[in-house]
Amino acid sequence: MKTFLIEKPEAFSFGETKMPELNAGEVLLKIERVGLCGGDLTMFRGLNPMVTYPRIPGHEIAATIAEVSAGVPAHLQPGLLVTVVPYTTCGKCPSCRAKRPNACQFNQTLGIQRDGALTEFVAVPWQKILWSPKLTAPDYALVEPLSVGFHAVERGRVTAADTVAVFGAGMIGLGAIAGAALRKKARVIAIDLDDQKLALAKKAGAAEVINSKTENLHERLQQLTNGEGPSVVIEAVGAAETFVAAVNEVCFTGRVVYIGYAKKPVAYETKFFVMKELDVLGSRNALPEDFENVIRVLESGLYPVAETVTRLVPFAQAGAALQDWSANPNTTTKIHVNLH
Ligand SMILES: [Zn+2]
Ligand SMILES: [Zn+2]
């Protein structure tokens, strides 16, 4: 079967690999559509320390069940369009014991630490399959990236009473915006440097937007929150400035949730941690229930799926699309690869 491979940084190829063997309890999936994400881009650029090469990328999946093995529940039938939870859990580490397997110490995400879905068929344990009668292939391929933002909203214990500032309106920020606004009915302020991304943030549920390139971030946030600051700040950029601004701008006794990774050490005014008695939280990947919550929102039709997918490319263009994205990183929210 035809397979896309990142051979080493900046080098890709298409090759022939063997069809996966189907073990008991597994489902054979025919891949329909795969989303490329920031993690795939960093892998392509050689900047992802978790990756070894060569690697088949792909963990944002829409697929059709091609075959089921013994032990798979009857509701999972060939022909069904589904998505996949691409993480593994060891069951033994502190995170797994605390029922927080999204942060498993030994997690191996499909397409990052093990081979992924940019190929014709993959076999996965049936427990990793999620299904809805209402979702289409474009919806399914957005479930995983949106769930990462939804998880951050859970970490921040967001309710309808909160004003949530989301730094960054890229794919992960959009998940946080939609999770807070569409699911929790919180008031969301989206912050980005790009007006086009902010327009999409509004469609994803943001009540207000701030372009921090052209507007004074602190003044605008104060204006919009009666001088208090937002009760929750979710950082989905991964820059030193936004890591610091999150702590500086959040209200007293607020919650700060970090999804991004800053690429270098960050210096803080630590008095705010104590003075404001802040909850500073990390958020990694997502739980199966976050995936389910995303599916419920996508079923409602409120999330702007078509506008989120910047480009749809055929399988043969997957490598070229990564090259383009690498050359123009700021103009793309999401690339989908159509396998047929
Ligand atoms: Zn992803
Ligand atoms: Zn674990």
PDB file of N, CA and C in Angstrom, residues 90 107 119 135 156 166 192 199-200 203 207 228 241 262:
ATOM      1  N   CYS A  90       0.146   3.752  29.299  1.00  0.00           N
ATOM      2  CA  CYS A  90       0.876   2.610  29.869  1.00  0.00           C
ATOM      3  C   CYS A  90       0.099   1.951  30.993  1.00  0.00           C
ATOM      4  N   ASN A 107       3.383   7.956  26.862  1.00  0.00           N
ATOM      5  CA  ASN A 107       2.490   8.049  25.701  1.00  0.00           C
ATOM      6  C   ASN A 107       3.273   7.969  24.394  1.00  0.00           C
ATOM      7  N   THR A 119      -1.133   6.859   5.135  1.00  0.00           N
ATOM      8  CA  THR A 119      -0.970   5.616   4.393  1.00  0.00           C
ATOM      9  C   THR A 119      -2.374   5.099   4.101  1.00  0.00           C
ATOM     10  N   LEU A 135     -21.314  12.876  11.788  1.00  0.00           N
ATOM     11  CA  LEU A 135     -20.079  13.535  11.351  1.00  0.00           C
ATOM     12  C   LEU A 135     -19.616  13.091   9.969  1.00  0.00           C
ATOM     13  N   GLY A 156      -8.909  24.502  33.022  1.00  0.00           N
ATOM     14  CA  GLY A 156      -9.176  25.818  33.585  1.00  0.00           C
ATOM     15  C   GLY A 156     -10.504  25.903  34.328  1.00  0.00           C
ATOM     16  N   VAL A 166      -8.152  33.896  25.304  1.00  0.00           N
ATOM     17  CA  VAL A 166      -7.371  32.853  24.631  1.00  0.00           C
ATOM     18  C   VAL A 166      -6.293  33.537  23.798  1.00  0.00           C
ATOM     19  N   ASP A 192      -4.843  37.656  18.925  1.00  0.00           N
ATOM     20  CA  ASP A 192      -3.904  37.171  17.919  1.00  0.00           C
ATOM     21  C   ASP A 192      -3.291  38.402  17.241  1.00  0.00           C
ATOM     22  N   ALA A 199     -11.005  36.822  12.732  1.00  0.00           N
ATOM     23  CA  ALA A 199     -12.337  36.692  12.123  1.00  0.00           C
ATOM     24  C   ALA A 199     -12.839  35.262  12.284  1.00  0.00           C
ATOM     25  N   LEU A 200     -11.936  34.296  12.100  1.00  0.00           N
ATOM     26  CA  LEU A 200     -12.312  32.892  12.289  1.00  0.00           C
ATOM     27  C   LEU A 200     -12.619  32.605  13.763  1.00  0.00           C
ATOM     28  N   LYS A 203     -16.113  33.362  14.475  1.00  0.00           N
ATOM     29  CA  LYS A 203     -17.027  32.309  13.992  1.00  0.00           C
ATOM     30  C   LYS A 203     -17.001  31.093  14.928  1.00  0.00           C
ATOM     31  N   ALA A 207     -16.564  36.287  21.629  1.00  0.00           N
ATOM     32  CA  ALA A 207     -17.444  37.450  21.700  1.00  0.00           C
ATOM     33  C   ALA A 207     -16.684  38.720  21.333  1.00  0.00           C
ATOM     34  N   GLU A 228     -10.715  44.395  35.769  1.00  0.00           N
ATOM     35  CA  GLU A 228     -10.307  43.248  36.611  1.00  0.00           C
ATOM     36  C   GLU A 228      -9.321  42.310  35.927  1.00  0.00           C
ATOM     37  N   GLU A 241       6.613  35.927  25.523  1.00  0.00           N
ATOM     38  CA  GLU A 241       5.804  37.109  25.831  1.00  0.00           C
ATOM     39  C   GLU A 241       4.389  36.711  26.268  1.00  0.00           C
ATOM     40  N   ALA A 262       6.983  27.227  25.363  1.00  0.00           N
ATOM     41  CA  ALA A 262       7.891  28.316  25.006  1.00  0.00           C
ATOM     42  C   ALA A 262       9.213  27.678  24.591  1.00  0.00           C
TER      43      ALA A 262
END
